[in-house]
mmCIF file of C-alpha atoms and ligand atoms in Angstrom:
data_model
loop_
_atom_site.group_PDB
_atom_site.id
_atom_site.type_symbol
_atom_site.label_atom_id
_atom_site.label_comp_id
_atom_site.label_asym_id
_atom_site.label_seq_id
_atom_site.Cartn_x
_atom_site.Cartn_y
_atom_site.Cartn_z
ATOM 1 C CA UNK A 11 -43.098 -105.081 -97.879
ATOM 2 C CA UNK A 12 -45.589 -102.660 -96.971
ATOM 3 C CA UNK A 13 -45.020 -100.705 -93.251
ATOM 4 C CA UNK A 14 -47.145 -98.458 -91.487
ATOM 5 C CA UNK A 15 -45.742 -94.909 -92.176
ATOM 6 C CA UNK A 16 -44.439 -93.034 -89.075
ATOM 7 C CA UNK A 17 -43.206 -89.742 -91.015
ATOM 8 C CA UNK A 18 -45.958 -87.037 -90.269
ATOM 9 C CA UNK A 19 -44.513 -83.644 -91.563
ATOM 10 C CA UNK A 20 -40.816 -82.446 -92.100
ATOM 11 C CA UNK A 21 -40.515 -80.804 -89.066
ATOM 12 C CA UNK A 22 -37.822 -78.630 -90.627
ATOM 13 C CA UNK A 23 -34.710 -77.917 -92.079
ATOM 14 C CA UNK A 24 -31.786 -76.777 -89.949
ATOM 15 C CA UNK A 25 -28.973 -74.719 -91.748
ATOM 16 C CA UNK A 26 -25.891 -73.760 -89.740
ATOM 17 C CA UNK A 27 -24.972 -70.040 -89.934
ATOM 18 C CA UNK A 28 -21.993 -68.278 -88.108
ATOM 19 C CA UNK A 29 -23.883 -64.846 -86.823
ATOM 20 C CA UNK A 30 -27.869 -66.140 -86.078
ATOM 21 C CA UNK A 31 -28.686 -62.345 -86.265
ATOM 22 C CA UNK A 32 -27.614 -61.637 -89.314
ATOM 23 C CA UNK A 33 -28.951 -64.795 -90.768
ATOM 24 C CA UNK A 34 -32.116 -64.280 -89.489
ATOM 25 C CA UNK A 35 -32.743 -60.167 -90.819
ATOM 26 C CA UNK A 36 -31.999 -61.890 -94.335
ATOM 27 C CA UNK A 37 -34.498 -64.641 -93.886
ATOM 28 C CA UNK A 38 -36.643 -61.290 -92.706
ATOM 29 C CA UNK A 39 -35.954 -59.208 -95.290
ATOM 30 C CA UNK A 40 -35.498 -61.761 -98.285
ATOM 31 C CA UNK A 41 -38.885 -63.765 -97.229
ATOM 32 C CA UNK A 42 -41.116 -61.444 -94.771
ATOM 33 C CA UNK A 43 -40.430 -64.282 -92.402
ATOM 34 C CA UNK A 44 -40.760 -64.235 -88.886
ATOM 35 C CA UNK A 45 -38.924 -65.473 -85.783
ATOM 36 C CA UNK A 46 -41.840 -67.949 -84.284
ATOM 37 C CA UNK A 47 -39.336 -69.565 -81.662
ATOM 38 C CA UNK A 48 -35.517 -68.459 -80.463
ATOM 39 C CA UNK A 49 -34.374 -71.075 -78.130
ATOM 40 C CA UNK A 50 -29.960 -71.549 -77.052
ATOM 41 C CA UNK A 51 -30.094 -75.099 -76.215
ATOM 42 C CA UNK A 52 -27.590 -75.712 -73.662
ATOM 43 C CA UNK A 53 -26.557 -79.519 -74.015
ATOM 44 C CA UNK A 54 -26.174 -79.149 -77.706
ATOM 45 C CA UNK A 55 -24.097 -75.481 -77.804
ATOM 46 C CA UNK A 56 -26.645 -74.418 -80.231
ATOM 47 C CA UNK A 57 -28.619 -71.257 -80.567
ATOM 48 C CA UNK A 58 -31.787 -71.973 -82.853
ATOM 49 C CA UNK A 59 -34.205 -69.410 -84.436
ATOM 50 C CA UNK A 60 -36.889 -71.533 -85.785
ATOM 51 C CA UNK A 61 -39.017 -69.763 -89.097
ATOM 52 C CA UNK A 62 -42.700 -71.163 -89.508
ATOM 53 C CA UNK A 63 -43.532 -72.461 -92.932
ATOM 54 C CA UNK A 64 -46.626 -73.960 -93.299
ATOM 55 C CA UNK A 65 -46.449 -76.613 -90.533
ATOM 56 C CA UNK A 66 -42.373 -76.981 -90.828
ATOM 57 C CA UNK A 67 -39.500 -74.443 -89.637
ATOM 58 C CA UNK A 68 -36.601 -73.361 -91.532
ATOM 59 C CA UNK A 69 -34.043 -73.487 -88.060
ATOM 60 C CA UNK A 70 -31.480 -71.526 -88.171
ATOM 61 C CA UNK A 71 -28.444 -72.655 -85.879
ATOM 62 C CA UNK A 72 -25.498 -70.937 -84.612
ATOM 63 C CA UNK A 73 -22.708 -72.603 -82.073
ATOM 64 C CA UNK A 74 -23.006 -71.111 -78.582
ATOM 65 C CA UNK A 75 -19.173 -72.870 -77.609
ATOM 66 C CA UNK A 76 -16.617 -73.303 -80.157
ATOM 67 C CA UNK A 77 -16.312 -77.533 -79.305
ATOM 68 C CA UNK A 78 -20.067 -77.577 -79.823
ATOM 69 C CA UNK A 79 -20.680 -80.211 -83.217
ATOM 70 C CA UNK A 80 -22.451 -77.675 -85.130
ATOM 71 C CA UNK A 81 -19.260 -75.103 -84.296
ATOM 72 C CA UNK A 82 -16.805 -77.574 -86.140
ATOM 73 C CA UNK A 83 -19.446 -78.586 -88.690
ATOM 74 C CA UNK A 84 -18.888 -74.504 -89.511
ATOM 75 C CA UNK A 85 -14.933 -74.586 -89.003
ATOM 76 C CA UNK A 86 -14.724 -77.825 -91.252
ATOM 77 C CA UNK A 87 -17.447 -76.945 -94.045
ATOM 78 C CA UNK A 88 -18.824 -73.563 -93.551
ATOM 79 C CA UNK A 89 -22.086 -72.243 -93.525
ATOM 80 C CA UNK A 90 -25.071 -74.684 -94.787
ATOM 81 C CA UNK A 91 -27.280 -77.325 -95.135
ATOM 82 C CA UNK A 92 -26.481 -79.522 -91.536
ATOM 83 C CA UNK A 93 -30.256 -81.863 -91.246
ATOM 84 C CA UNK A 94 -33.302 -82.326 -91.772
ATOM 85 C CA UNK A 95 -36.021 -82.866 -89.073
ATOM 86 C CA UNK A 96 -38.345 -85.822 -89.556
ATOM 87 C CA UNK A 97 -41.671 -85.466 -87.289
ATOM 88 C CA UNK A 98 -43.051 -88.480 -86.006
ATOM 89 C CA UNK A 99 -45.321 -89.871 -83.799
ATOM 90 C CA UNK A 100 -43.208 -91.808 -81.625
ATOM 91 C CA UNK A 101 -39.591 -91.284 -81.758
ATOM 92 C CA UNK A 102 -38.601 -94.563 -79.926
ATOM 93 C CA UNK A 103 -40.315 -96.677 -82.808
ATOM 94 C CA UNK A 104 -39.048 -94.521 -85.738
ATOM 95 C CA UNK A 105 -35.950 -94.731 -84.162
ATOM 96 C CA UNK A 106 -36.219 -98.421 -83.809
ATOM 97 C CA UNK A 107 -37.692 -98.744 -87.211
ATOM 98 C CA UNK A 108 -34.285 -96.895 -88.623
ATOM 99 C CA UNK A 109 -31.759 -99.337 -86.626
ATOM 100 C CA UNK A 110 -33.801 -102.202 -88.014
ATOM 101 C CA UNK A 111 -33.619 -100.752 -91.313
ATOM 102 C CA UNK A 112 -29.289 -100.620 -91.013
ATOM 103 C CA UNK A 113 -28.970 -97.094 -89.894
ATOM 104 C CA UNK A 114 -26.706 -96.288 -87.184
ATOM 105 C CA UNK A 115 -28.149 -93.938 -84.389
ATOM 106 C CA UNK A 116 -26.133 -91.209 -82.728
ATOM 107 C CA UNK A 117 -28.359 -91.062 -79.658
ATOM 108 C CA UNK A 118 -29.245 -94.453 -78.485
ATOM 109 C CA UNK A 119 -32.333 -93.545 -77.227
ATOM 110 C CA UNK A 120 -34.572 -90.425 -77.310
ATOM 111 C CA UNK A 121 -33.951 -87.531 -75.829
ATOM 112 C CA UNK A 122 -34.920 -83.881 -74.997
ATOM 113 C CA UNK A 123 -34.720 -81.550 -77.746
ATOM 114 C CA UNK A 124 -35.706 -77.904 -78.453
ATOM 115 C CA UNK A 125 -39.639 -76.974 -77.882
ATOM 116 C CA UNK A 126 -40.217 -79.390 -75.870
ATOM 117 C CA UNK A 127 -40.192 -81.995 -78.282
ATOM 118 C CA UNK A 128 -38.379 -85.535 -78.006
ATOM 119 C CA UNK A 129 -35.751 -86.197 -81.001
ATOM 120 C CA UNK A 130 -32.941 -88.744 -81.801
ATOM 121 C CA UNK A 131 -30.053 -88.095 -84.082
ATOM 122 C CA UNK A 132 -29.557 -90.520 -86.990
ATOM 123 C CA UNK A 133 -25.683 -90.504 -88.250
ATOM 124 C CA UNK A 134 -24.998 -89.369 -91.907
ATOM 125 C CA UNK A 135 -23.025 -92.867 -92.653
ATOM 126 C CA UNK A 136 -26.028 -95.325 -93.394
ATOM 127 C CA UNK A 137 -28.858 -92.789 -94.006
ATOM 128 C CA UNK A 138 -27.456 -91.667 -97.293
ATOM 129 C CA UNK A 139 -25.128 -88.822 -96.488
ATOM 130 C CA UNK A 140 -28.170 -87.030 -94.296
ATOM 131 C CA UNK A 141 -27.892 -86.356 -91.052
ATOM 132 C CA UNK A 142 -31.755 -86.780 -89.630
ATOM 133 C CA UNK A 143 -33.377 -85.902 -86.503
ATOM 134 C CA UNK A 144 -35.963 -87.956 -85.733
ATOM 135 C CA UNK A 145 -38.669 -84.956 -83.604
ATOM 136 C CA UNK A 146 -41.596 -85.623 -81.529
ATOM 137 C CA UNK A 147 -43.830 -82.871 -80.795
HETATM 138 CO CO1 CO B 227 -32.886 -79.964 -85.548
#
């Protein structure tokens, strides 16, 4: 079955970290890279400093509130790996493309995210053990 594709870039990476400081002066001193966006996202008890590469970000997120989900990703697992950011078009048809597909949302519709951009959250369970974020710029 052939679909029209509706991925447009990996809009990035997002690695949890405990201190977002320290994180981000090893990014700076391991890769040269630079801080092109810092943004604490209230709803979400995250604190983001996004990396450009290329056209994608490495984001690196730290909790803002310790019952924030990325603060008891950290308490359960530690440091690491927590999604990957899909860039699309539209996120209401990728988003209905995936719950056609059989993957389970965790937002049921789209929704602000950081930048400025509208994202949806796609759970781990039915999407291969990945937690994705669906992000239109
Ligand atoms: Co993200």
């Amino acid at each position: 079955m052939s679909k029209t594709p509706l991925l447009t870039e990996i809009d990035h990476i997002a690695i949890a970290v405990h201190n977002l400081d320290e994180a981000v002066s090893f990014y700076e001193e391991a890769f040269g890279a630079t801080v092109a966006h810092r943004e604490i996202v209230e709803r979400d008890g995250v604190e983001e400093a996004l990396l450009k590469v290329a056209d994608s970000y490495i984001q690196l997120t730290a909790a803002t509130r310790p019952d924030s989900p990325i603060a008891k990703f950290l308490d359960k697992r530690g440091p690491g790996l927590h999604h990957v950011g899909y860039r699309v078009d539209s996120c209401e048809q990728a988003l209905k493309s995936m719950v056609a597909a059989g993957a389970t949302p965790i937002d049921a519709a789209p929704r602000p995210g950081s930048r400025n951009t509208t994202v949806a959250f796609i759970h781990p369970k039915g999407a291969f053990g990945t937690l994705i974020e669906l992000v239109e710029e």
